[in-house]
């Protein structure tokens, strides 16, 4: 499939009930050593009693100390010496560490707001809302991902609680596609509002239709049925659809290899499998999805979840054995 500009939506389609009952989601995110100068002064009385030989010995020692200091100064001043190289390496490492720390601090932010776009054209919009699951309500902050598909348009993934905040980031660009990882409300709450304003199609797995209807009713339905193992092209992007059942029967991930990123919804968050309403819906199936379909991606692939900070395949692979 290829999206560049979208056909107008046709209204009046009734949603088909192709789903098993699914529950709604809780989407939930130096050493400053003082130099010690020891100026030892010998009194003239002691020099006189010790005699000339002692004076010569002291002079010799003074010359040796001066030689050591000169060599140390030369070593530090010489750019070809290893000490200078070490200093350069440490400076470079310091700059990289500072950038990493800044990135991590930015990634750990849990307040509403906007982060990005990053070097790959991915922007995260955090919005706050209420999620109801199994009769209980919780306040959460969810991630919506806006991915630059080309210079003219974007893909919106998991449009959460605040359509106005999301559209503010989209700006004058087109929305080619609204892609949902499943139909829990934090993943679809703003989907219709954005799609109707921009005439974009909505993509969702068909097994999520019952959950979709709880939020948006039967009179509006997604135009695109996505299945794990499928793929499509949007703008300049090629997107693979990964099957990620577990939190719900029709959960999928959207993998963009050219960006080194996968949008996995609530399947895997930083340091843990995602929970729904504080529980695991189908833990065994969810772990299988993680192990077989997420952690088999290249190690440096970024995992961009529905809630909380991003992580990587390499980082979560180290955690996997503890979850089994």
PDB file of C-alpha atoms in Angstrom:
ATOM      1  CA  UNK A   1       0.000   0.000   0.000  1.00  0.00           C
ATOM      2  CA  UNK A   2       1.113   3.566  -0.567  1.00  0.00           C
ATOM      3  CA  UNK A   3      -0.194   6.771   0.964  1.00  0.00           C
ATOM      4  CA  UNK A   4       0.600  10.223  -0.325  1.00  0.00           C
ATOM      5  CA  UNK A   5      -2.708  11.979  -0.424  1.00  0.00           C
ATOM      6  CA  UNK A   6      -5.801  10.433   1.013  1.00  0.00           C
ATOM      7  CA  UNK A   7      -9.252   9.754  -0.463  1.00  0.00           C
ATOM      8  CA  UNK A   8     -12.117  11.428   1.318  1.00  0.00           C
ATOM      9  CA  UNK A   9     -13.648   9.319   4.019  1.00  0.00           C
ATOM     10  CA  UNK A  10     -16.920   7.545   3.314  1.00  0.00           C
ATOM     11  CA  UNK A  11     -19.330   7.749   6.185  1.00  0.00           C
ATOM     12  CA  UNK A  12     -22.079   5.363   7.116  1.00  0.00           C
ATOM     13  CA  UNK A  13     -19.958   2.193   7.289  1.00  0.00           C
ATOM     14  CA  UNK A  14     -20.949   0.046  10.200  1.00  0.00           C
ATOM     15  CA  UNK A  15     -18.117  -1.616  12.041  1.00  0.00           C
ATOM     16  CA  UNK A  16     -17.932  -5.375  11.779  1.00  0.00           C
ATOM     17  CA  UNK A  17     -17.626  -7.362  14.959  1.00  0.00           C
ATOM     18  CA  UNK A  18     -14.568  -9.406  14.077  1.00  0.00           C
ATOM     19  CA  UNK A  19     -12.979  -9.062  17.488  1.00  0.00           C
ATOM     20  CA  UNK A  20     -12.903 -11.080  20.642  1.00  0.00           C
ATOM     21  CA  UNK A  21     -13.733  -9.070  23.743  1.00  0.00           C
ATOM     22  CA  UNK A  22     -10.765  -7.006  24.750  1.00  0.00           C
ATOM     23  CA  UNK A  23     -10.266  -4.907  27.819  1.00  0.00           C
ATOM     24  CA  UNK A  24      -9.325  -1.228  27.717  1.00  0.00           C
ATOM     25  CA  UNK A  25      -5.823  -0.137  28.417  1.00  0.00           C
ATOM     26  CA  UNK A  26      -3.982   1.625  31.180  1.00  0.00           C
ATOM     27  CA  UNK A  27      -1.444   3.355  29.059  1.00  0.00           C
ATOM     28  CA  UNK A  28       0.071   4.459  31.065  1.00  0.00           C
ATOM     29  CA  UNK A  29       6.707   6.744  31.547  1.00  0.00           C
ATOM     30  CA  UNK A  30      36.902  16.597  41.021  1.00  0.00           C
ATOM     31  CA  UNK A  31      38.938  15.767  42.419  1.00  0.00           C
ATOM     32  CA  UNK A  32      40.410  19.098  43.370  1.00  0.00           C
ATOM     33  CA  UNK A  33      43.510  17.990  45.159  1.00  0.00           C
ATOM     34  CA  UNK A  34      45.452  20.861  46.560  1.00  0.00           C
ATOM     35  CA  UNK A  35      49.000  21.075  45.471  1.00  0.00           C
ATOM     36  CA  UNK A  36      51.332  20.825  48.316  1.00  0.00           C
ATOM     37  CA  UNK A  37      54.352  23.009  48.128  1.00  0.00           C
ATOM     38  CA  UNK A  38      57.036  22.049  50.541  1.00  0.00           C
ATOM     39  CA  UNK A  39      59.594  24.760  50.541  1.00  0.00           C
ATOM     40  CA  UNK A  40      62.283  23.454  52.764  1.00  0.00           C
ATOM     41  CA  UNK A  41      64.754  26.071  53.634  1.00  0.00           C
ATOM     42  CA  UNK A  42      68.029  25.118  55.230  1.00  0.00           C
ATOM     43  CA  UNK A  43      69.346  27.678  57.652  1.00  0.00           C
ATOM     44  CA  UNK A  44      72.736  29.121  57.005  1.00  0.00           C
ATOM     45  CA  UNK A  45      73.879  27.859  60.395  1.00  0.00           C
ATOM     46  CA  UNK A  46      73.135  24.213  59.389  1.00  0.00           C
ATOM     47  CA  UNK A  47      74.790  24.748  55.983  1.00  0.00           C
ATOM     48  CA  UNK A  48      77.879  26.011  57.697  1.00  0.00           C
ATOM     49  CA  UNK A  49      78.148  23.044  60.081  1.00  0.00           C
ATOM     50  CA  UNK A  50      77.380  20.452  57.430  1.00  0.00           C
ATOM     51  CA  UNK A  51      80.177  21.714  55.205  1.00  0.00           C
ATOM     52  CA  UNK A  52      80.684  21.994  51.507  1.00  0.00           C
ATOM     53  CA  UNK A  53      79.799  18.375  50.668  1.00  0.00           C
ATOM     54  CA  UNK A  54      76.322  18.803  52.046  1.00  0.00           C
ATOM     55  CA  UNK A  55      75.866  21.973  50.019  1.00  0.00           C
ATOM     56  CA  UNK A  56      76.825  20.098  46.869  1.00  0.00           C
ATOM     57  CA  UNK A  57      74.427  17.277  47.652  1.00  0.00           C
ATOM     58  CA  UNK A  58      71.579  19.716  48.152  1.00  0.00           C
ATOM     59  CA  UNK A  59      72.454  21.475  44.922  1.00  0.00           C
ATOM     60  CA  UNK A  60      72.432  18.158  43.063  1.00  0.00           C
ATOM     61  CA  UNK A  61      69.008  17.278  44.511  1.00  0.00           C
ATOM     62  CA  UNK A  62      67.660  20.677  43.538  1.00  0.00           C
ATOM     63  CA  UNK A  63      68.861  20.239  39.988  1.00  0.00           C
ATOM     64  CA  UNK A  64      67.210  16.800  39.762  1.00  0.00           C
ATOM     65  CA  UNK A  65      63.914  18.207  41.029  1.00  0.00           C
ATOM     66  CA  UNK A  66      64.099  20.993  38.500  1.00  0.00           C
ATOM     67  CA  UNK A  67      64.752  18.469  35.736  1.00  0.00           C
ATOM     68  CA  UNK A  68      61.711  16.386  36.759  1.00  0.00           C
ATOM     69  CA  UNK A  69      59.468  19.443  36.787  1.00  0.00           C
ATOM     70  CA  UNK A  70      60.767  20.557  33.413  1.00  0.00           C
ATOM     71  CA  UNK A  71      60.167  17.125  31.914  1.00  0.00           C
ATOM     72  CA  UNK A  72      56.640  17.064  33.348  1.00  0.00           C
ATOM     73  CA  UNK A  73      55.953  20.530  31.949  1.00  0.00           C
ATOM     74  CA  UNK A  74      57.314  19.531  28.538  1.00  0.00           C
ATOM     75  CA  UNK A  75      55.238  16.362  28.563  1.00  0.00           C
ATOM     76  CA  UNK A  76      52.064  18.316  29.240  1.00  0.00           C
ATOM     77  CA  UNK A  77      52.913  21.001  26.718  1.00  0.00           C
ATOM     78  CA  UNK A  78      53.846  18.604  23.892  1.00  0.00           C
ATOM     79  CA  UNK A  79      50.695  17.867  21.802  1.00  0.00           C
ATOM     80  CA  UNK A  80      52.306  14.726  20.419  1.00  0.00           C
ATOM     81  CA  UNK A  81      52.708  13.119  23.828  1.00  0.00           C
ATOM     82  CA  UNK A  82      50.242  10.495  25.092  1.00  0.00           C
ATOM     83  CA  UNK A  83      49.207  12.698  28.004  1.00  0.00           C
ATOM     84  CA  UNK A  84      47.877  15.278  25.566  1.00  0.00           C
ATOM     85  CA  UNK A  85      46.122  12.563  23.567  1.00  0.00           C
ATOM     86  CA  UNK A  86      44.485  11.286  26.753  1.00  0.00           C
ATOM     87  CA  UNK A  87      43.263  14.793  27.517  1.00  0.00           C
ATOM     88  CA  UNK A  88      41.704  15.088  24.054  1.00  0.00           C
ATOM     89  CA  UNK A  89      40.034  11.699  24.391  1.00  0.00           C
ATOM     90  CA  UNK A  90      38.666  12.628  27.806  1.00  0.00           C
ATOM     91  CA  UNK A  91      37.347  15.917  26.457  1.00  0.00           C
ATOM     92  CA  UNK A  92      35.581  14.144  23.588  1.00  0.00           C
ATOM     93  CA  UNK A  93      34.180  11.558  25.976  1.00  0.00           C
ATOM     94  CA  UNK A  94      33.008  14.339  28.257  1.00  0.00           C
ATOM     95  CA  UNK A  95      31.146  16.039  25.440  1.00  0.00           C
ATOM     96  CA  UNK A  96      29.475  12.772  24.435  1.00  0.00           C
ATOM     97  CA  UNK A  97      28.567  12.002  28.044  1.00  0.00           C
ATOM     98  CA  UNK A  98      27.049  15.448  28.457  1.00  0.00           C
ATOM     99  CA  UNK A  99      24.946  14.976  25.325  1.00  0.00           C
ATOM    100  CA  UNK A 100      23.861  11.532  26.512  1.00  0.00           C
ATOM    101  CA  UNK A 101      22.895  12.868  29.922  1.00  0.00           C
ATOM    102  CA  UNK A 102      20.924  15.701  28.350  1.00  0.00           C
ATOM    103  CA  UNK A 103      19.148  13.199  26.090  1.00  0.00           C
ATOM    104  CA  UNK A 104      18.364  10.881  28.980  1.00  0.00           C
ATOM    105  CA  UNK A 105      17.090  13.718  31.147  1.00  0.00           C
ATOM    106  CA  UNK A 106      14.876  14.892  28.313  1.00  0.00           C
ATOM    107  CA  UNK A 107      13.639  11.350  27.737  1.00  0.00           C
ATOM    108  CA  UNK A 108      12.772  10.845  31.402  1.00  0.00           C
ATOM    109  CA  UNK A 109      10.427  13.845  31.516  1.00  0.00           C
ATOM    110  CA  UNK A 110       6.929  12.738  32.499  1.00  0.00           C
ATOM    111  CA  UNK A 111       5.056  16.034  32.242  1.00  0.00           C
ATOM    112  CA  UNK A 112       2.895  16.922  29.269  1.00  0.00           C
ATOM    113  CA  UNK A 113       4.771  18.630  26.468  1.00  0.00           C
ATOM    114  CA  UNK A 114       6.622  18.168  23.213  1.00  0.00           C
ATOM    115  CA  UNK A 115      10.029  16.618  22.574  1.00  0.00           C
ATOM    116  CA  UNK A 116      11.660  16.824  19.162  1.00  0.00           C
ATOM    117  CA  UNK A 117      11.785  16.551  16.291  1.00  0.00           C
ATOM    118  CA  UNK A 118      14.936  14.470  16.606  1.00  0.00           C
ATOM    119  CA  UNK A 119      17.484  13.817  13.867  1.00  0.00           C
ATOM    120  CA  UNK A 120      15.117  11.249  12.312  1.00  0.00           C
ATOM    121  CA  UNK A 121      12.168  13.634  12.194  1.00  0.00           C
ATOM    122  CA  UNK A 122      10.318  11.969  15.097  1.00  0.00           C
ATOM    123  CA  UNK A 123       8.436  14.142  17.582  1.00  0.00           C
ATOM    124  CA  UNK A 124       6.882  12.955  20.836  1.00  0.00           C
ATOM    125  CA  UNK A 125       3.761  14.709  22.151  1.00  0.00           C
ATOM    126  CA  UNK A 126       2.881  13.870  25.762  1.00  0.00           C
ATOM    127  CA  UNK A 127      -0.742  14.473  26.709  1.00  0.00           C
ATOM    128  CA  UNK A 128      -2.634  13.770  29.927  1.00  0.00           C
ATOM    129  CA  UNK A 129      -5.956  12.001  30.232  1.00  0.00           C
ATOM    130  CA  UNK A 130      -8.092   9.569  32.164  1.00  0.00           C
ATOM    131  CA  UNK A 131      -8.050   5.885  31.361  1.00  0.00           C
ATOM    132  CA  UNK A 132     -10.818   3.618  32.601  1.00  0.00           C
ATOM    133  CA  UNK A 133     -10.214  -0.095  32.844  1.00  0.00           C
ATOM    134  CA  UNK A 134     -12.220  -2.770  34.630  1.00  0.00           C
ATOM    135  CA  UNK A 135     -14.332  -0.149  36.366  1.00  0.00           C
ATOM    136  CA  UNK A 136     -11.377   1.813  37.711  1.00  0.00           C
ATOM    137  CA  UNK A 137     -10.079   5.147  36.454  1.00  0.00           C
ATOM    138  CA  UNK A 138      -6.489   6.352  36.459  1.00  0.00           C
ATOM    139  CA  UNK A 139      -4.765   9.523  35.355  1.00  0.00           C
ATOM    140  CA  UNK A 140      -2.006   8.861  32.832  1.00  0.00           C
ATOM    141  CA  UNK A 141       0.354  10.662  30.467  1.00  0.00           C
ATOM    142  CA  UNK A 142       0.590   9.048  27.054  1.00  0.00           C
ATOM    143  CA  UNK A 143       2.979   9.361  24.115  1.00  0.00           C
ATOM    144  CA  UNK A 144       1.777  10.248  20.647  1.00  0.00           C
ATOM    145  CA  UNK A 145       4.453   9.921  17.967  1.00  0.00           C
ATOM    146  CA  UNK A 146       4.531  12.197  14.933  1.00  0.00           C
ATOM    147  CA  UNK A 147       6.840  10.836  12.248  1.00  0.00           C
ATOM    148  CA  UNK A 148       7.968  12.893   9.280  1.00  0.00           C
ATOM    149  CA  UNK A 149       7.151  10.834   6.181  1.00  0.00           C
ATOM    150  CA  UNK A 150       8.476  13.414   3.703  1.00  0.00           C
ATOM    151  CA  UNK A 151       8.792  17.193   3.491  1.00  0.00           C
ATOM    152  CA  UNK A 152       5.027  17.578   3.100  1.00  0.00           C
ATOM    153  CA  UNK A 153       3.445  15.149   5.529  1.00  0.00           C
ATOM    154  CA  UNK A 154       3.555  12.969   8.606  1.00  0.00           C
ATOM    155  CA  UNK A 155       2.254   9.779  10.152  1.00  0.00           C
ATOM    156  CA  UNK A 156       0.569  10.108  13.546  1.00  0.00           C
ATOM    157  CA  UNK A 157       0.977   7.022  15.736  1.00  0.00           C
ATOM    158  CA  UNK A 158      -1.253   6.358  18.760  1.00  0.00           C
ATOM    159  CA  UNK A 159      -3.109   9.702  18.934  1.00  0.00           C
ATOM    160  CA  UNK A 160      -3.881  10.000  22.627  1.00  0.00           C
ATOM    161  CA  UNK A 161      -5.846  12.473  24.728  1.00  0.00           C
ATOM    162  CA  UNK A 162      -5.428  15.933  23.218  1.00  0.00           C
ATOM    163  CA  UNK A 163      -6.102  16.329  19.503  1.00  0.00           C
ATOM    164  CA  UNK A 164      -5.448  20.080  19.627  1.00  0.00           C
ATOM    165  CA  UNK A 165      -1.956  19.606  21.102  1.00  0.00           C
ATOM    166  CA  UNK A 166      -1.160  16.972  18.482  1.00  0.00           C
ATOM    167  CA  UNK A 167      -2.396  19.086  15.583  1.00  0.00           C
ATOM    168  CA  UNK A 168      -0.391  22.056  16.840  1.00  0.00           C
ATOM    169  CA  UNK A 169       2.764  20.000  16.302  1.00  0.00           C
ATOM    170  CA  UNK A 170       1.579  18.761  12.902  1.00  0.00           C
ATOM    171  CA  UNK A 171       1.115  22.376  11.830  1.00  0.00           C
ATOM    172  CA  UNK A 172       0.612  22.980   8.120  1.00  0.00           C
ATOM    173  CA  UNK A 173       1.791  19.530   7.092  1.00  0.00           C
ATOM    174  CA  UNK A 174      -0.527  16.831   5.835  1.00  0.00           C
ATOM    175  CA  UNK A 175      -1.391  13.809   7.924  1.00  0.00           C
ATOM    176  CA  UNK A 176      -1.026  10.871   5.573  1.00  0.00           C
ATOM    177  CA  UNK A 177      -2.050   8.206   8.072  1.00  0.00           C
ATOM    178  CA  UNK A 178      -3.223   7.771  11.657  1.00  0.00           C
ATOM    179  CA  UNK A 179      -1.767   4.449  12.835  1.00  0.00           C
ATOM    180  CA  UNK A 180      -2.952   2.819  16.063  1.00  0.00           C
ATOM    181  CA  UNK A 181      -1.119  -0.015  17.819  1.00  0.00           C
ATOM    182  CA  UNK A 182      -4.362  -1.214  19.444  1.00  0.00           C
ATOM    183  CA  UNK A 183      -7.772   0.201  20.369  1.00  0.00           C
ATOM    184  CA  UNK A 184      -7.370   1.000  24.054  1.00  0.00           C
ATOM    185  CA  UNK A 185      -8.470   4.594  24.506  1.00  0.00           C
ATOM    186  CA  UNK A 186      -5.013   6.157  25.020  1.00  0.00           C
ATOM    187  CA  UNK A 187      -4.081   4.876  21.537  1.00  0.00           C
ATOM    188  CA  UNK A 188      -7.182   6.050  19.677  1.00  0.00           C
ATOM    189  CA  UNK A 189      -8.829   8.802  21.707  1.00  0.00           C
ATOM    190  CA  UNK A 190      -7.959  11.569  19.239  1.00  0.00           C
ATOM    191  CA  UNK A 191      -7.906   9.395  16.131  1.00  0.00           C
ATOM    192  CA  UNK A 192     -11.282  10.451  14.737  1.00  0.00           C
ATOM    193  CA  UNK A 193     -10.811  14.151  15.447  1.00  0.00           C
ATOM    194  CA  UNK A 194      -7.440  14.191  13.663  1.00  0.00           C
ATOM    195  CA  UNK A 195      -8.626  12.031  10.768  1.00  0.00           C
ATOM    196  CA  UNK A 196     -11.716  14.151  10.168  1.00  0.00           C
ATOM    197  CA  UNK A 197      -9.749  17.396  10.256  1.00  0.00           C
ATOM    198  CA  UNK A 198      -7.034  16.160   7.918  1.00  0.00           C
ATOM    199  CA  UNK A 199      -8.937  13.584   5.820  1.00  0.00           C
ATOM    200  CA  UNK A 200      -6.400  10.965   6.840  1.00  0.00           C
ATOM    201  CA  UNK A 201      -7.063   7.235   6.925  1.00  0.00           C
ATOM    202  CA  UNK A 202      -6.923   5.330  10.213  1.00  0.00           C
ATOM    203  CA  UNK A 203      -5.081   2.012  10.449  1.00  0.00           C
ATOM    204  CA  UNK A 204      -6.037  -0.622  13.045  1.00  0.00           C
ATOM    205  CA  UNK A 205      -6.027  -4.399  13.383  1.00  0.00           C
ATOM    206  CA  UNK A 206      -9.522  -5.852  12.721  1.00  0.00           C
ATOM    207  CA  UNK A 207      -9.522  -7.735  16.031  1.00  0.00           C
ATOM    208  CA  UNK A 208      -9.566  -4.368  17.801  1.00  0.00           C
ATOM    209  CA  UNK A 209     -12.959  -3.303  16.465  1.00  0.00           C
ATOM    210  CA  UNK A 210     -14.952  -4.121  19.607  1.00  0.00           C
ATOM    211  CA  UNK A 211     -12.667  -1.997  21.751  1.00  0.00           C
ATOM    212  CA  UNK A 212     -12.759   0.723  19.086  1.00  0.00           C
ATOM    213  CA  UNK A 213     -16.564   0.861  19.226  1.00  0.00           C
ATOM    214  CA  UNK A 214     -16.503   1.394  22.993  1.00  0.00           C
ATOM    215  CA  UNK A 215     -14.688   4.669  22.378  1.00  0.00           C
ATOM    216  CA  UNK A 216     -15.964   5.858  18.993  1.00  0.00           C
ATOM    217  CA  UNK A 217     -19.165   3.913  18.357  1.00  0.00           C
ATOM    218  CA  UNK A 218     -20.137   1.809  15.353  1.00  0.00           C
ATOM    219  CA  UNK A 219     -20.817   4.592  12.865  1.00  0.00           C
ATOM    220  CA  UNK A 220     -17.138   5.390  12.298  1.00  0.00           C
ATOM    221  CA  UNK A 221     -14.541   2.755  11.606  1.00  0.00           C
ATOM    222  CA  UNK A 222     -10.886   2.646  10.541  1.00  0.00           C
ATOM    223  CA  UNK A 223     -10.330   2.549   6.786  1.00  0.00           C
ATOM    224  CA  UNK A 224      -7.196   0.394   6.841  1.00  0.00           C
ATOM    225  CA  UNK A 225      -6.997  -3.077   8.349  1.00  0.00           C
ATOM    226  CA  UNK A 226      -3.420  -3.904   9.335  1.00  0.00           C
ATOM    227  CA  UNK A 227      -2.123  -7.371  10.085  1.00  0.00           C
ATOM    228  CA  UNK A 228       1.169  -8.537  11.532  1.00  0.00           C
ATOM    229  CA  UNK A 229       3.537  -9.443   8.723  1.00  0.00           C
ATOM    230  CA  UNK A 230       2.178  -6.781   6.387  1.00  0.00           C
ATOM    231  CA  UNK A 231       3.860  -3.602   5.249  1.00  0.00           C
ATOM    232  CA  UNK A 232       3.063  -0.355   3.493  1.00  0.00           C
ATOM    233  CA  UNK A 233       4.706   2.799   2.199  1.00  0.00           C
ATOM    234  CA  UNK A 234       3.819   6.277   3.408  1.00  0.00           C
ATOM    235  CA  UNK A 235       5.641   9.175   1.807  1.00  0.00           C
ATOM    236  CA  UNK A 236       9.321   8.214   1.858  1.00  0.00           C
ATOM    237  CA  UNK A 237       8.884   5.660   4.624  1.00  0.00           C
ATOM    238  CA  UNK A 238       8.557   1.893   4.386  1.00  0.00           C
ATOM    239  CA  UNK A 239       6.712   0.577   7.437  1.00  0.00           C
ATOM    240  CA  UNK A 240       6.566  -3.075   8.507  1.00  0.00           C
ATOM    241  CA  UNK A 241       3.696  -4.230  10.703  1.00  0.00           C
ATOM    242  CA  UNK A 242       4.788  -6.511  13.550  1.00  0.00           C
ATOM    243  CA  UNK A 243       2.315  -8.829  15.306  1.00  0.00           C
ATOM    244  CA  UNK A 244       2.451  -8.066  19.046  1.00  0.00           C
ATOM    245  CA  UNK A 245      -0.540  -9.768  20.678  1.00  0.00           C
ATOM    246  CA  UNK A 246      -0.623 -10.023  24.451  1.00  0.00           C
ATOM    247  CA  UNK A 247      -1.925  -6.769  25.863  1.00  0.00           C
ATOM    248  CA  UNK A 248      -4.799  -7.223  23.417  1.00  0.00           C
ATOM    249  CA  UNK A 249      -5.440  -9.722  20.597  1.00  0.00           C
ATOM    250  CA  UNK A 250      -4.781  -7.243  17.799  1.00  0.00           C
ATOM    251  CA  UNK A 251      -1.849  -5.236  19.116  1.00  0.00           C
ATOM    252  CA  UNK A 252       0.708  -4.439  16.419  1.00  0.00           C
ATOM    253  CA  UNK A 253       3.978  -2.547  16.174  1.00  0.00           C
ATOM    254  CA  UNK A 254       5.121  -0.261  13.361  1.00  0.00           C
ATOM    255  CA  UNK A 255       8.780  -0.801  12.465  1.00  0.00           C
ATOM    256  CA  UNK A 256      10.627   1.739  10.294  1.00  0.00           C
ATOM    257  CA  UNK A 257      14.013   0.189   9.564  1.00  0.00           C
ATOM    258  CA  UNK A 258      15.393   3.268   7.811  1.00  0.00           C
ATOM    259  CA  UNK A 259      14.860   5.245  11.040  1.00  0.00           C
ATOM    260  CA  UNK A 260      15.998   2.410  13.303  1.00  0.00           C
ATOM    261  CA  UNK A 261      12.798   2.729  15.323  1.00  0.00           C
ATOM    262  CA  UNK A 262       9.814   0.609  16.274  1.00  0.00           C
ATOM    263  CA  UNK A 263       6.590   1.985  17.703  1.00  0.00           C
ATOM    264  CA  UNK A 264       5.443  -0.839  19.968  1.00  0.00           C
ATOM    265  CA  UNK A 265       2.514   0.643  21.871  1.00  0.00           C
ATOM    266  CA  UNK A 266       1.985  -0.912  25.302  1.00  0.00           C
ATOM    267  CA  UNK A 267       3.800  -4.193  24.552  1.00  0.00           C
ATOM    268  CA  UNK A 268       7.175  -3.183  25.961  1.00  0.00           C
ATOM    269  CA  UNK A 269       8.083  -0.140  28.017  1.00  0.00           C
ATOM    270  CA  UNK A 270      11.474   0.771  29.421  1.00  0.00           C
ATOM    271  CA  UNK A 271      12.546  -1.999  31.789  1.00  0.00           C
ATOM    272  CA  UNK A 272       9.304  -3.990  31.769  1.00  0.00           C
ATOM    273  CA  UNK A 273       6.525  -5.533  29.699  1.00  0.00           C
ATOM    274  CA  UNK A 274       3.605  -3.112  29.510  1.00  0.00           C
ATOM    275  CA  UNK A 275       0.643  -3.565  31.830  1.00  0.00           C
ATOM    276  CA  UNK A 276      -3.007  -2.749  31.221  1.00  0.00           C
ATOM    277  CA  UNK A 277      -4.821  -1.326  34.206  1.00  0.00           C
ATOM    278  CA  UNK A 278      -2.073  -2.609  36.497  1.00  0.00           C
ATOM    279  CA  UNK A 279      -2.374  -6.207  35.297  1.00  0.00           C
ATOM    280  CA  UNK A 280      -1.100  -8.437  32.499  1.00  0.00           C
ATOM    281  CA  UNK A 281      -3.837  -9.541  30.127  1.00  0.00           C
ATOM    282  CA  UNK A 282      -1.960 -12.475  28.558  1.00  0.00           C
ATOM    283  CA  UNK A 283       1.580 -12.486  29.930  1.00  0.00           C
ATOM    284  CA  UNK A 284       2.774 -15.609  28.121  1.00  0.00           C
ATOM    285  CA  UNK A 285       1.657 -14.334  24.724  1.00  0.00           C
ATOM    286  CA  UNK A 286       3.039 -10.887  25.451  1.00  0.00           C
ATOM    287  CA  UNK A 287       6.478 -12.290  26.325  1.00  0.00           C
ATOM    288  CA  UNK A 288       6.457 -14.337  23.128  1.00  0.00           C
ATOM    289  CA  UNK A 289       5.699 -11.175  21.141  1.00  0.00           C
ATOM    290  CA  UNK A 290       8.537  -9.344  22.839  1.00  0.00           C
ATOM    291  CA  UNK A 291      11.080 -12.112  22.403  1.00  0.00           C
ATOM    292  CA  UNK A 292      10.170 -13.132  18.870  1.00  0.00           C
ATOM    293  CA  UNK A 293       9.148  -9.877  17.225  1.00  0.00           C
ATOM    294  CA  UNK A 294      10.774  -6.982  19.087  1.00  0.00           C
ATOM    295  CA  UNK A 295      14.049  -8.244  20.528  1.00  0.00           C
ATOM    296  CA  UNK A 296      15.001  -9.906  17.233  1.00  0.00           C
ATOM    297  CA  UNK A 297      15.351  -6.459  15.640  1.00  0.00           C
ATOM    298  CA  UNK A 298      18.855  -4.901  15.362  1.00  0.00           C
ATOM    299  CA  UNK A 299      20.269  -4.154  18.844  1.00  0.00           C
ATOM    300  CA  UNK A 300      20.433  -0.391  18.339  1.00  0.00           C
ATOM    301  CA  UNK A 301      16.766  -0.169  17.315  1.00  0.00           C
ATOM    302  CA  UNK A 302      14.891   2.364  19.420  1.00  0.00           C
ATOM    303  CA  UNK A 303      11.686   1.137  21.059  1.00  0.00           C
ATOM    304  CA  UNK A 304       9.216   4.026  21.270  1.00  0.00           C
ATOM    305  CA  UNK A 305       6.352   3.028  23.601  1.00  0.00           C
ATOM    306  CA  UNK A 306       2.897   4.373  24.368  1.00  0.00           C
ATOM    307  CA  UNK A 307       4.036   5.685  27.728  1.00  0.00           C
ATOM    308  CA  UNK A 308       7.273   6.616  29.467  1.00  0.00           C
ATOM    309  CA  UNK A 309      10.791   6.957  28.072  1.00  0.00           C
ATOM    310  CA  UNK A 310      12.149   5.239  25.002  1.00  0.00           C
ATOM    311  CA  UNK A 311      14.566   2.330  25.224  1.00  0.00           C
ATOM    312  CA  UNK A 312      16.492   0.043  22.873  1.00  0.00           C
ATOM    313  CA  UNK A 313      16.419  -3.581  21.793  1.00  0.00           C
ATOM    314  CA  UNK A 314      19.882  -4.078  23.278  1.00  0.00           C
ATOM    315  CA  UNK A 315      18.892  -2.699  26.688  1.00  0.00           C
ATOM    316  CA  UNK A 316      15.699  -4.740  26.958  1.00  0.00           C
ATOM    317  CA  UNK A 317      17.382  -7.921  25.730  1.00  0.00           C
ATOM    318  CA  UNK A 318      19.440  -7.828  28.924  1.00  0.00           C
ATOM    319  CA  UNK A 319      16.222  -7.751  30.960  1.00  0.00           C
ATOM    320  CA  UNK A 320      14.332 -10.465  29.138  1.00  0.00           C
ATOM    321  CA  UNK A 321      15.509 -13.490  31.149  1.00  0.00           C
ATOM    322  CA  UNK A 322      14.258 -11.849  34.353  1.00  0.00           C
ATOM    323  CA  UNK A 323      10.732 -11.653  32.902  1.00  0.00           C
ATOM    324  CA  UNK A 324      10.459 -15.274  31.806  1.00  0.00           C
TER     325      UNK A 324
END
